[in-house]
Structures are given as C-alpha cells and as structure tokens.
Amino acid sequence: MRILLIGAAGKLGTAVEQALVERGHDITTVGRSSGDLRYDITDPAQVAAMYSEARRAGPLDAVASAAGDVLYKPVADMEPEDYTSAFHGKVLAQIDLVRQGLTRVAERGSFTLITGVLSRDPIPTSSAAAMANGAVEAFVRAASIEIAPQRINAVSPTVFTESLEKYGDFFPGVPPVPLAEVAQAYIRSLEGAHTGRVYELA
Amino acid sequence: MRILLIGAAGKLGTAVEQALVERGHDITTVGRSSGDLRYDITDPAQVAAMYSEARRAGPLDAVASAAGDVLYKPVADMEPEDYTSAFHGKVLAQIDLVRQGLTRVAERGSFTLITGVLSRDPIPTSSAAAMANGAVEAFVRAASIEIAPQRINAVSPTVFTESLEKYGDFFPGVPPVPLAEVAQAYIRSLEGAHTGRVYELA
C-alpha cells in the first residue's frame, strides 16, 4: 500500500514507519520540519497542499497519523487558550486529515489516528490531553459509519516502554507498552478490515 | 443546596430545574436570553461576570449545565469552522464553567456537565456532536482526579422520549429516555458522592 505517515519524526512515528516498511508498504513521511514532505497539518491549506503533492507521485491507499502534542498543566492553571491549542493541535488537525482525505484517498482506503490512554485513565495535569483524545476517539466512531467503504480507526497507547525513563513517574504502577506493539496496532488498522475501532494498548 | 443551572430554558434544563426544585434546592437559572441571570457561557468574561453576580446573592454549592448545541452535517460537508464551533459551544464553554468555578464553588461542591449518547453510539451527521461529547466526558474523568474534594460528573442521555416525534427518525430502534429520568441523573450527581462518572442513560 502507498501510505502517508504524518508525524513520522517522533518516537512513535519512527517505530510505525519501520513496521510498515517491514511489511513491504510504500511510505511517504510528512513532518513540520523533517520527512519526505514538509507540512504543518494544523493548517487546512497545508493539508490540501500535502495531499496534492503526495498524489502527484501516485494514488494514496491510506493515511496514518502519529502527530499531536498537547500541554500538561493542572486544571487550576489552565487557560481557555490551552484547551483551544490542544483542540487545534491534536483534534482538528487529525480530523482535517480525514475530512480532506475523503476525496483523496482510495475508495477502500483507511485513516488511522493517534489518541492515548489519558481519555480513559487520566493522570494529574492531563485534562487537555484527555479532552483531545476523547474527542478524536468519538470522532472516529462517528465518522466510521459515514465514510464506508473507507475505514477509520484510532490507536490509543498507554506510556511507551521506551519512554519510561522520562515519563514513568507520571504513570506509577501502569504497565507500559513497547513501541513495536503500538506499531502493530497500526498494521492491524491498515491491513485489517475494522472500522470505528479504538485499539487500546494497556 | 444553592445551585447554578445553565441552559435552563431548554427541554432538558426545564426538567432538571423542576426536579431540583422538588428536591428542595435553591436554583438560580442562567441563559443567554432568559433565566434569573443572562450570560453567554461561551465567553470567559461573561462566565466570570456570571459567577460574580451569582455569588453576591450567597455562596454556591454546585453548578449544573444543560447547555450546548452543536450542528449536524455529513462529515463530507463539514468545514473546520463547524468542528471549532462545536468545540467552543459545547466543550470549552462547559470546561470554563469548571475552570472558573474551582475558586467560586464550595470546597465540597460539584459540577455536572451534559454530553450525550453520540460519543458512544453515533448516528450519521453526528461527528461534531460525538467529538464534543467525547471531549467533555474525557475532561470530566481527568478533572475529577485533580479537583477533589470538589466533584465533577457528566450526564449522557440518548434521545429523549419527549423528542421522539421530532428526532425519532434519526434513532431507529433506539430506546428513548424520559426527561424525568435524565433529571434524576443530575440529582444523583449533585446529591451523591460520585466523581469522574459519566451517567449513561440508555
């Protein structure tokens, strides 16, 4: 399959790219400042330009996203702008990949978005991240019943084994998940037949 | 309890107000164009003014929201502004009630927000509503672990029995829920001890 992978430069994106290449897929990576194509997906005009450039090289079978940072701060210290920024960075940007991708991805193509454990098992300071993940997961379920035969799923991992040293203290007693296992959920979404699923890893 | 009820003019708000009054609570209703206080909660400055005015009449024990309209449109017809508007109208406005309420509601007070069935059981055209509901529900879980002893819950009803005539065709075969039963979930949230709960009605 010819797959557009957004957010390929991060820890997760790198692992997903490797897993997809190992499965023989043709990957075009997209990032703000690195990758085959350079676009900022929080800007709808850039999403349009990204699809145009990607399609000049041939039809697209799928889009996979590993992009979307949000900030961590106690609820009491949050400003409306902090939630708005999380919404634009993780929710609307990923929704736009789908919205604009409907006419640009194969009829039986798929979209795989990234969310995360915090929507179901929050930690202190995670209210914006949780909000964003919950929004994307509900969008995935809602969009799936409209866009068939195109498919859409989300991958929702807990803390990565490879990030334990940095973030482990925020997830006391939480079993981590290896990046390679998270990448397999992308394979499952991309090559399988599911739609409207949220693959919860741990 | 002295309770601020936002969105009191709607079908749901009216039912919630009646149930709360029957339980002997002291209700101050808030609406954009009707109610004891007139404020638009999508504007943070008006939320601040609303709390100031409400508190001049005495301390607040709880805030209950029955507010938040979103638009219904096929995913393929949605524009980024449609999702942004749903985010501001139903997500950020309710989050702001909590954010600004932390220092203005009693130490053991509570917040009860409104979501809806579409985040778990979507219907076609509901992607913005689903997204908004999923965002609020995840926020409720995340905020609950930070704001104790204050509490926060969400009420998530399916289609109202009283709205079947108007909306029933969009929910084929879905068992409706009477408004009086939804109002009981508000009572449960307000008078009970739960926090971080999403009360799913049907």
Short mmCIF file of C-alpha atoms in Angstrom, two decimals:
data_model
loop_
_atom_site.label_atom_id
_atom_site.label_comp_id
_atom_site.label_asym_id
_atom_site.label_seq_id
_atom_site.Cartn_x
_atom_site.Cartn_y
_atom_site.Cartn_z
CA MET A 1 0.00 0.00 0.00
CA ARG A 2 1.05 3.57 -0.53
CA ILE A 3 0.73 5.20 2.88
CA LEU A 4 1.09 8.79 4.03
CA LEU A 5 2.60 8.81 7.53
CA ILE A 6 2.22 12.06 9.43
CA GLY A 7 4.39 12.77 12.47
CA ALA A 8 6.98 10.30 11.32
CA ALA A 9 9.88 12.00 13.10
CA GLY A 10 8.70 11.23 16.63
CA LYS A 11 9.43 8.12 18.70
CA LEU A 12 6.13 6.56 17.70
CA GLY A 13 6.26 7.68 14.07
CA THR A 14 9.72 6.16 13.68
CA ALA A 15 8.53 2.83 15.06
CA VAL A 16 5.42 2.86 12.87
CA GLU A 17 7.45 3.68 9.77
CA GLN A 18 9.82 0.81 10.45
CA ALA A 19 6.97 -1.65 10.99
CA LEU A 20 5.19 -0.53 7.81
CA VAL A 21 8.36 -0.74 5.72
CA GLU A 22 8.99 -4.24 7.08
CA ARG A 23 5.51 -5.17 5.83
CA GLY A 24 6.52 -4.00 2.36
CA HIS A 25 4.49 -0.81 2.25
CA ASP A 26 5.49 2.30 0.36
CA ILE A 27 5.70 5.08 2.95
CA THR A 28 5.74 8.82 2.38
CA THR A 29 6.62 10.61 5.61
CA VAL A 30 5.26 14.03 6.48
CA GLY A 31 6.52 16.38 9.18
CA ARG A 32 6.67 20.03 10.06
CA SER A 33 10.45 20.17 9.77
CA SER A 34 11.52 16.73 8.55
CA GLY A 35 10.27 13.92 6.33
CA ASP A 36 9.67 13.39 2.60
CA LEU A 37 7.07 16.16 2.63
CA ARG A 38 7.13 19.23 4.91
CA TYR A 39 3.72 20.41 6.01
CA ASP A 40 2.04 21.62 9.19
CA ILE A 41 -1.25 19.72 9.36
CA THR A 42 -2.79 22.21 11.81
CA ASP A 43 -3.22 24.49 8.75
CA PRO A 44 -6.02 23.28 6.41
CA ALA A 45 -4.33 24.96 3.42
CA GLN A 46 -1.19 22.96 4.12
CA VAL A 47 -3.19 19.74 4.42
CA ALA A 48 -4.61 20.45 0.94
CA ALA A 49 -1.12 21.15 -0.42
CA MET A 50 0.21 18.00 1.25
CA TYR A 51 -2.42 15.84 -0.44
CA SER A 52 -1.78 17.50 -3.82
CA GLU A 53 1.96 16.90 -3.62
CA ALA A 54 1.54 13.34 -2.34
CA ARG A 55 -0.90 12.43 -5.10
CA ARG A 56 1.33 13.72 -7.86
CA ALA A 57 3.52 10.71 -7.06
CA GLY A 58 0.57 8.30 -7.35
CA PRO A 59 -2.69 7.33 -5.64
CA LEU A 60 -2.88 7.02 -1.87
CA ASP A 61 -4.18 3.92 -0.10
CA ALA A 62 -4.04 5.11 3.46
CA VAL A 63 -3.16 7.85 5.91
CA ALA A 64 -1.62 7.13 9.30
CA SER A 65 -1.09 9.80 11.93
CA ALA A 66 1.34 9.75 14.83
CA ALA A 67 1.14 13.51 15.35
CA GLY A 68 -0.28 15.75 18.03
CA ASP A 69 1.39 17.21 21.08
CA VAL A 70 -0.61 18.77 23.89
CA LEU A 71 0.47 20.53 27.03
CA TYR A 72 0.29 19.23 30.60
CA LYS A 73 -0.79 21.56 33.36
CA PRO A 74 -3.07 21.39 36.42
CA VAL A 75 -6.73 22.18 35.65
CA ALA A 76 -6.48 25.13 38.05
CA ASP A 77 -3.66 26.67 35.97
CA MET A 78 -5.22 26.08 32.54
CA GLU A 79 -6.40 28.97 30.39
CA PRO A 80 -9.06 28.65 27.66
CA GLU A 81 -6.24 29.07 25.11
CA ASP A 82 -4.54 25.92 26.42
CA TYR A 83 -7.59 23.80 25.62
CA THR A 84 -8.06 25.56 22.29
CA SER A 85 -4.45 24.86 21.39
CA ALA A 86 -4.84 21.15 22.28
CA PHE A 87 -8.00 21.07 20.19
CA HIS A 88 -6.28 22.58 17.15
CA GLY A 89 -3.08 20.56 17.52
CA LYS A 90 -4.44 17.10 18.17
CA VAL A 91 -8.16 17.08 17.32
CA LEU A 92 -8.88 19.42 14.44
CA ALA A 93 -5.60 18.66 12.65
CA GLN A 94 -6.33 14.93 12.62
CA ILE A 95 -9.98 15.49 11.69
CA ASP A 96 -8.77 17.59 8.78
CA LEU A 97 -6.60 14.74 7.50
CA VAL A 98 -9.80 12.72 7.26
CA ARG A 99 -12.10 15.46 6.03
CA GLN A 100 -9.79 16.46 3.19
CA GLY A 101 -8.68 12.88 2.65
CA LEU A 102 -12.16 11.56 1.85
CA THR A 103 -11.84 12.51 -1.83
CA ARG A 104 -8.06 11.98 -1.99
CA VAL A 105 -7.57 8.52 -0.54
CA ALA A 106 -8.60 5.27 -2.27
CA GLU A 107 -12.24 4.23 -2.13
CA ARG A 108 -11.30 1.33 0.15
CA GLY A 109 -8.53 3.26 1.85
CA SER A 110 -8.17 3.96 5.52
CA PHE A 111 -7.28 6.54 8.14
CA THR A 112 -5.51 5.61 11.37
CA LEU A 113 -5.36 8.34 14.00
CA ILE A 114 -3.50 8.56 17.29
CA THR A 115 -5.09 9.16 20.69
CA GLY A 116 -3.85 7.83 24.04
CA VAL A 117 -4.70 6.25 27.35
CA LEU A 118 -5.46 9.52 29.16
CA SER A 119 -9.02 9.74 27.87
CA ARG A 120 -9.87 6.63 29.91
CA ASP A 121 -7.15 6.61 32.60
CA PRO A 122 -6.12 10.21 33.22
CA ILE A 123 -3.18 11.40 35.29
CA PRO A 124 -2.99 14.78 37.05
CA THR A 125 -2.24 17.65 34.59
CA SER A 126 -3.70 15.66 31.68
CA SER A 127 -7.07 17.38 31.24
CA ALA A 128 -6.21 18.87 27.82
CA ALA A 129 -4.68 15.63 26.56
CA ALA A 130 -7.64 13.62 27.86
CA MET A 131 -10.09 16.04 26.27
CA ALA A 132 -8.29 15.82 22.93
CA ASN A 133 -8.08 12.02 22.97
CA GLY A 134 -11.73 11.66 23.91
CA ALA A 135 -12.69 14.00 21.09
CA VAL A 136 -10.70 12.09 18.47
CA GLU A 137 -11.95 8.69 19.62
CA ALA A 138 -15.59 9.77 19.46
CA PHE A 139 -14.97 11.36 16.05
CA VAL A 140 -13.50 8.08 14.78
CA ARG A 141 -16.60 6.14 15.83
CA ALA A 142 -18.91 8.76 14.30
CA ALA A 143 -17.00 9.16 11.03
CA SER A 144 -16.70 5.39 10.53
CA ILE A 145 -20.43 4.97 9.96
CA GLU A 146 -20.43 7.63 7.24
CA ILE A 147 -17.29 7.07 5.20
CA ALA A 148 -17.54 3.36 4.33
CA PRO A 149 -16.10 1.68 2.33
CA GLN A 150 -13.24 3.88 3.52
CA ARG A 151 -12.24 2.92 7.06
CA ILE A 152 -11.09 4.82 10.12
CA ASN A 153 -9.60 3.66 13.44
CA ALA A 154 -7.60 5.09 16.32
CA VAL A 155 -4.61 3.71 18.19
CA SER A 156 -4.67 4.54 21.89
CA PRO A 157 -1.49 3.50 23.70
CA THR A 158 -0.50 3.91 27.33
CA VAL A 159 3.02 5.10 28.23
CA PHE A 160 5.69 3.58 25.96
CA THR A 161 8.24 1.21 27.49
CA GLU A 162 10.86 3.30 25.69
CA SER A 163 9.61 6.47 27.43
CA LEU A 164 9.52 5.05 30.95
CA GLU A 165 12.73 6.73 31.99
CA LYS A 166 11.36 10.15 31.07
CA TYR A 167 7.64 9.75 31.89
CA GLY A 168 7.43 6.67 34.11
CA ASP A 169 6.98 8.72 37.30
CA PHE A 170 3.71 10.07 35.91
CA PHE A 171 2.34 6.55 35.45
CA PRO A 172 3.04 4.74 38.74
CA GLY A 173 2.22 1.04 38.51
CA VAL A 174 0.93 1.37 34.95
CA PRO A 175 2.18 -1.45 32.67
CA PRO A 176 3.93 0.25 29.72
CA VAL A 177 3.61 -0.85 26.10
CA PRO A 178 6.59 -1.36 23.76
CA LEU A 179 6.57 0.87 20.66
CA ALA A 180 6.79 -2.23 18.47
CA GLU A 181 3.45 -3.38 19.88
CA VAL A 182 1.85 0.00 19.24
CA ALA A 183 3.14 -0.13 15.67
CA GLN A 184 1.39 -3.49 15.26
CA ALA A 185 -1.93 -1.79 16.03
CA TYR A 186 -1.30 0.49 13.06
CA ILE A 187 -0.68 -2.60 10.89
CA ARG A 188 -3.89 -4.09 12.22
CA SER A 189 -5.84 -0.96 11.35
CA LEU A 190 -4.20 -0.51 7.94
CA GLU A 191 -4.25 -4.08 6.69
CA GLY A 192 -7.31 -5.37 8.54
CA ALA A 193 -10.99 -4.73 7.87
CA HIS A 194 -12.01 -2.98 11.08
CA THR A 195 -13.54 0.45 11.14
CA GLY A 196 -14.65 2.70 14.02
CA ARG A 197 -12.31 0.86 16.39
CA VAL A 198 -10.12 2.32 19.09
CA TYR A 199 -7.22 -0.04 19.69
CA GLU A 200 -6.49 0.35 23.39
CA LEU A 201 -2.96 -0.74 24.25
CA ALA A 202 -2.90 -1.41 28.02
CA MET B 1 -28.10 23.40 48.04
CA ARG B 2 -27.68 26.61 46.13
CA ILE B 3 -27.27 25.54 42.51
CA LEU B 4 -26.47 27.49 39.37
CA LEU B 5 -28.30 25.87 36.43
CA ILE B 6 -27.03 26.84 32.99
CA GLY B 7 -29.17 26.24 29.91
CA ALA B 8 -32.32 26.17 32.00
CA ALA B 9 -34.61 27.30 29.19
CA GLY B 10 -34.26 24.16 27.08
CA LYS B 11 -36.34 20.97 27.29
CA LEU B 12 -33.71 19.31 29.47
CA GLY B 13 -32.96 22.38 31.56
CA THR B 14 -36.65 22.81 32.35
CA ALA B 15 -36.93 19.20 33.51
CA VAL B 16 -33.76 19.44 35.59
CA GLU B 17 -34.92 22.67 37.22
CA GLN B 18 -38.24 21.09 38.15
CA ALA B 19 -36.57 18.01 39.64
CA LEU B 20 -34.10 20.11 41.64
CA VAL B 21 -36.84 22.38 42.97
CA GLU B 22 -38.85 19.32 44.01
CA ARG B 23 -35.80 18.18 45.99
CA GLY B 24 -35.86 21.50 47.83
CA HIS B 25 -32.82 23.08 46.22
CA ASP B 26 -32.38 26.80 45.65
CA ILE B 27 -31.91 27.21 41.89
CA THR B 28 -30.53 30.20 40.01
CA THR B 29 -31.12 29.75 36.30
CA VAL B 30 -28.74 31.13 33.68
CA GLY B 31 -29.42 31.55 29.97
CA ARG B 32 -28.35 33.64 27.02
CA SER B 33 -31.76 35.27 26.67
CA SER B 34 -33.82 34.01 29.60
CA GLY B 35 -33.39 32.95 33.21
CA ASP B 36 -32.54 34.66 36.52
CA LEU B 37 -29.14 35.65 35.13
CA ARG B 38 -28.39 36.41 31.45
CA TYR B 39 -24.95 35.34 30.30
CA ASP B 40 -23.38 33.61 27.32
CA ILE B 41 -21.06 30.99 28.78
CA THR B 42 -19.06 30.68 25.55
CA ASP B 43 -17.43 33.98 26.57
CA PRO B 44 -14.98 33.57 29.51
CA ALA B 45 -15.54 37.19 30.57
CA GLN B 46 -19.28 36.51 30.85
CA VAL B 47 -18.61 33.35 32.86
CA ALA B 48 -16.59 35.47 35.30
CA ALA B 49 -19.37 38.05 35.48
CA MET B 50 -21.96 35.31 35.93
CA TYR B 51 -20.09 33.89 38.93
CA SER B 52 -19.64 37.36 40.45
CA GLU B 53 -23.32 38.17 40.18
CA ALA B 54 -24.39 34.74 41.44
CA ARG B 55 -22.10 34.93 44.45
CA ARG B 56 -23.33 38.34 45.50
CA ALA B 57 -26.54 36.53 46.48
CA GLY B 58 -24.66 33.96 48.57
CA PRO B 59 -22.21 31.05 48.27
CA LEU B 60 -22.66 28.44 45.54
CA ASP B 61 -22.82 24.73 46.25
CA ALA B 62 -22.98 23.40 42.74
CA VAL B 63 -23.13 24.13 39.03
CA ALA B 64 -25.25 22.08 36.64
CA SER B 65 -25.12 22.53 32.89
CA ALA B 66 -27.76 21.58 30.34
CA ALA B 67 -26.27 23.81 27.65
CA GLY B 68 -24.51 23.20 24.37
CA ASP B 69 -25.93 22.94 20.90
CA VAL B 70 -23.90 21.59 18.00
CA LEU B 71 -24.68 21.27 14.34
CA TYR B 72 -25.45 18.09 12.40
CA LYS B 73 -23.95 17.62 8.95
CA PRO B 74 -22.32 14.81 6.98
CA VAL B 75 -18.56 14.51 7.58
CA ALA B 76 -18.02 15.18 3.87
CA ASP B 77 -19.79 18.55 4.16
CA MET B 78 -18.14 19.69 7.38
CA GLU B 79 -15.72 22.62 7.43
CA PRO B 80 -13.03 23.12 10.09
CA GLU B 81 -15.13 26.01 11.44
CA ASP B 82 -18.00 23.60 12.14
CA TYR B 83 -15.86 21.50 14.47
CA THR B 84 -14.37 24.63 16.02
CA SER B 85 -17.82 25.99 16.68
CA ALA B 86 -18.92 22.73 18.33
CA PHE B 87 -15.76 22.81 20.42
CA HIS B 88 -16.40 26.36 21.61
CA GLY B 89 -20.13 25.88 22.15
CA LYS B 90 -20.23 22.58 23.97
CA VAL B 91 -16.69 21.74 25.13
CA LEU B 92 -14.79 24.89 26.02
CA ALA B 93 -17.86 26.65 27.44
CA GLN B 94 -18.53 23.79 29.86
CA ILE B 95 -14.83 23.43 30.72
CA ASP B 96 -14.81 27.14 31.51
CA LEU B 97 -17.67 26.70 33.99
CA VAL B 98 -15.42 24.29 35.85
CA ARG B 99 -12.13 26.14 35.41
CA GLN B 100 -13.54 29.43 36.69
CA GLY B 101 -15.78 27.64 39.17
CA LEU B 102 -12.93 25.96 41.07
CA THR B 103 -12.41 29.02 43.29
CA ARG B 104 -16.06 30.13 43.25
CA VAL B 105 -17.96 26.98 44.20
CA ALA B 106 -17.95 25.39 47.68
CA GLU B 107 -14.97 23.26 48.68
CA ARG B 108 -17.19 20.17 48.58
CA GLY B 109 -19.29 21.48 45.73
CA SER B 110 -19.84 19.83 42.38
CA PHE B 111 -20.07 20.34 38.64
CA THR B 112 -22.48 18.35 36.47
CA LEU B 113 -21.97 18.69 32.73
CA ILE B 114 -24.04 17.49 29.80
CA THR B 115 -22.81 15.22 27.00
CA GLY B 116 -24.88 12.67 25.06
CA VAL B 117 -25.10 9.21 23.57
CA LEU B 118 -23.45 10.12 20.26
CA SER B 119 -19.91 9.79 21.58
CA ARG B 120 -20.52 6.05 22.03
CA ASP B 121 -23.39 5.34 19.60
CA PRO B 122 -23.12 7.85 16.77
CA ILE B 123 -25.68 8.45 14.04
CA PRO B 124 -24.88 9.82 10.56
CA THR B 125 -24.20 13.61 10.62
CA SER B 126 -23.19 13.48 14.29
CA SER B 127 -19.39 13.75 14.01
CA ALA B 128 -19.21 17.21 15.62
CA ALA B 129 -21.63 16.27 18.40
CA ALA B 130 -19.78 13.00 19.01
CA MET B 131 -16.44 14.78 19.07
CA ALA B 132 -17.74 17.35 21.57
CA ASN B 133 -19.32 14.74 23.85
CA GLY B 134 -16.19 12.58 23.82
CA ALA B 135 -14.10 15.62 24.71
CA VAL B 136 -16.30 16.61 27.65
CA GLU B 137 -16.51 13.07 29.02
CA ALA B 138 -12.73 12.62 28.97
CA PHE B 139 -12.29 16.06 30.54
CA VAL B 140 -14.67 15.07 33.35
CA ARG B 141 -12.64 11.95 34.14
CA ALA B 142 -9.37 13.90 34.02
CA ALA B 143 -10.55 16.87 36.06
CA SER B 144 -12.12 14.66 38.73
CA ILE B 145 -8.76 13.37 39.94
CA GLU B 146 -7.43 16.91 40.40
CA ILE B 147 -10.26 18.91 41.91
CA ALA B 148 -11.28 16.78 44.90
CA PRO B 149 -12.96 17.35 47.32
CA GLN B 150 -14.94 19.19 44.65
CA ARG B 151 -16.65 16.70 42.36
CA ILE B 152 -17.45 16.54 38.66
CA ASN B 153 -19.68 14.22 36.62
CA ALA B 154 -21.39 14.16 33.24
CA VAL B 155 -24.90 13.15 32.24
CA SER B 156 -25.03 11.41 28.87
CA PRO B 157 -28.57 10.71 27.69
CA THR B 158 -29.82 9.13 24.48
CA VAL B 159 -32.75 10.67 22.60
CA PHE B 160 -35.47 11.97 24.95
CA THR B 161 -38.87 10.31 24.89
CA GLU B 162 -40.30 13.82 24.66
CA SER B 163 -38.24 14.49 21.50
CA LEU B 164 -39.14 11.30 19.66
CA GLU B 165 -41.63 12.99 17.40
CA LYS B 166 -39.00 15.45 16.20
CA TYR B 167 -35.83 13.33 16.28
CA GLY B 168 -37.02 9.74 16.49
CA ASP B 169 -36.29 9.03 12.82
CA PHE B 170 -32.61 9.65 13.47
CA PHE B 171 -32.56 6.98 16.18
CA PRO B 172 -34.30 3.94 14.65
CA GLY B 173 -34.83 1.21 17.21
CA VAL B 174 -33.07 3.15 19.96
CA PRO B 175 -34.93 3.04 23.29
CA PRO B 176 -35.55 6.68 24.32
CA VAL B 177 -35.18 8.02 27.85
CA PRO B 178 -37.80 10.19 29.59
CA LEU B 179 -36.58 13.66 30.62
CA ALA B 180 -37.59 12.93 34.21
CA GLU B 181 -35.11 10.05 34.27
CA VAL B 182 -32.33 12.24 32.87
CA ALA B 183 -33.10 14.81 35.56
CA GLN B 184 -32.63 12.07 38.17
CA ALA B 185 -29.07 11.59 36.95
CA TYR B 186 -28.45 15.25 37.78
CA ILE B 187 -29.84 14.64 41.29
CA ARG B 188 -27.58 11.62 41.60
CA SER B 189 -24.55 13.64 40.58
CA LEU B 190 -25.45 16.65 42.73
CA GLU B 191 -26.52 14.90 45.94
CA GLY B 192 -24.41 11.75 45.69
CA ALA B 193 -20.70 11.28 46.30
CA HIS B 194 -19.54 10.16 42.85
CA THR B 195 -16.91 11.98 40.88
CA GLY B 196 -15.43 11.37 37.43
CA ARG B 197 -18.56 9.47 36.42
CA VAL B 198 -20.42 9.62 33.12
CA TYR B 199 -24.03 8.64 33.75
CA GLU B 200 -25.06 6.89 30.54
CA LEU B 201 -28.82 6.87 30.07
CA ALA B 202 -29.57 4.11 27.53
#
